[in-house]
Amino acid sequence: MGETLDVMTIGEYAGSIYCLRGALTDWVELKPDEEERAFAEMARAAREWLALDPRDSGTVRRYFDYWLYDVCGYERP
């Protein structure tokens, strides 16, 4: 995570990327009994990210909406 901070300080979704990465890695650290599920969700998040068109802002917005609020449990603004 620390190695990617410089990369994540640019762009419209930098904060979302940071929060998603943090939430998924915290899941493993804070709930070790759910490690297998957390790793599976990390892999799914990565696959879904790689499958979307990053130039389509609606698609990117829906991706982060789902992952941050529905999966990771952040409170919607």
Tab-separated table of C-alpha atoms in Angstrom:
chain	number	residue	atom	x	y	z
A	1	MET	CA	0.000	0.000	0.000
A	2	GLY	CA	2.723	2.434	0.925
A	3	GLU	CA	4.460	1.859	-2.382
A	4	THR	CA	1.394	2.983	-4.335
A	5	LEU	CA	0.591	6.231	-2.494
A	6	ASP	CA	2.281	8.458	-5.084
A	7	VAL	CA	0.311	6.830	-7.892
A	8	MET	CA	-2.984	7.193	-6.061
A	9	THR	CA	-2.695	10.930	-5.455
A	10	ILE	CA	-3.738	11.764	-9.006
A	11	GLY	CA	-7.008	11.267	-10.771
A	12	GLU	CA	-10.671	11.571	-9.994
A	13	TYR	CA	-10.899	8.185	-8.274
A	14	ALA	CA	-7.658	8.232	-6.286
A	15	GLY	CA	-9.509	8.360	-2.967
A	16	SER	CA	-11.793	5.523	-3.989
A	17	ILE	CA	-8.866	3.334	-4.995
A	18	TYR	CA	-7.159	4.066	-1.681
A	19	CYS	CA	-10.289	3.282	0.355
A	20	LEU	CA	-11.050	0.075	-1.527
A	21	ARG	CA	-7.521	-1.244	-1.225
A	22	GLY	CA	-7.442	-0.345	2.452
A	23	ALA	CA	-10.802	-1.935	3.214
A	24	LEU	CA	-9.909	-5.193	1.509
A	25	THR	CA	-6.507	-5.496	3.161
A	26	ASP	CA	-7.954	-4.510	6.560
A	27	TRP	CA	-10.543	-7.270	6.141
A	28	VAL	CA	-7.749	-9.855	6.158
A	29	GLU	CA	-5.922	-8.254	9.083
A	30	LEU	CA	-8.960	-7.549	11.262
A	31	LYS	CA	-10.927	-10.730	10.563
A	32	PRO	CA	-8.381	-13.515	10.094
A	33	ASP	CA	-11.128	-16.128	10.285
A	34	GLU	CA	-12.526	-14.644	7.035
A	35	GLU	CA	-9.164	-14.578	5.250
A	36	GLU	CA	-10.160	-17.014	2.493
A	37	ARG	CA	-13.307	-15.036	1.666
A	38	ALA	CA	-11.415	-11.735	1.795
A	39	PHE	CA	-8.782	-13.004	-0.627
A	40	ALA	CA	-11.503	-14.275	-2.949
A	41	GLU	CA	-13.159	-10.845	-2.924
A	42	MET	CA	-9.810	-9.162	-3.596
A	43	ALA	CA	-9.363	-11.355	-6.642
A	44	ARG	CA	-12.924	-10.659	-7.803
A	45	ALA	CA	-12.427	-6.898	-7.392
A	46	ALA	CA	-9.234	-7.100	-9.441
A	47	ARG	CA	-10.872	-9.167	-12.205
A	48	GLU	CA	-13.825	-6.793	-12.407
A	49	TRP	CA	-11.516	-3.767	-12.514
A	50	LEU	CA	-9.456	-5.265	-15.335
A	51	ALA	CA	-12.626	-6.095	-17.280
A	52	LEU	CA	-14.073	-2.582	-17.231
A	53	ASP	CA	-13.289	0.346	-19.513
A	54	PRO	CA	-11.482	2.895	-17.324
A	55	ARG	CA	-12.431	5.650	-19.780
A	56	ASP	CA	-16.134	5.073	-19.087
A	57	SER	CA	-16.711	7.233	-16.021
A	58	GLY	CA	-20.185	5.775	-15.403
A	59	THR	CA	-18.821	2.251	-15.299
A	60	VAL	CA	-15.965	3.272	-13.008
A	61	ARG	CA	-18.374	5.128	-10.723
A	62	ARG	CA	-20.669	2.069	-10.518
A	63	TYR	CA	-17.668	-0.167	-9.776
A	64	PHE	CA	-16.602	1.937	-6.809
A	65	ASP	CA	-20.182	2.436	-5.654
A	66	TYR	CA	-20.681	-1.313	-5.474
A	67	TRP	CA	-17.332	-2.196	-3.928
A	68	LEU	CA	-17.099	0.628	-1.397
A	69	TYR	CA	-20.698	0.735	-0.205
A	70	ASP	CA	-22.205	-2.688	-0.900
A	71	VAL	CA	-19.198	-4.908	-0.257
A	72	CYS	CA	-16.905	-2.944	2.070
A	73	GLY	CA	-19.660	-1.276	4.054
A	74	TYR	CA	-18.709	2.380	3.778
A	75	GLU	CA	-21.607	4.706	4.521
A	76	ARG	CA	-23.084	6.312	1.405
A	77	PRO	CA	-22.632	10.087	1.272
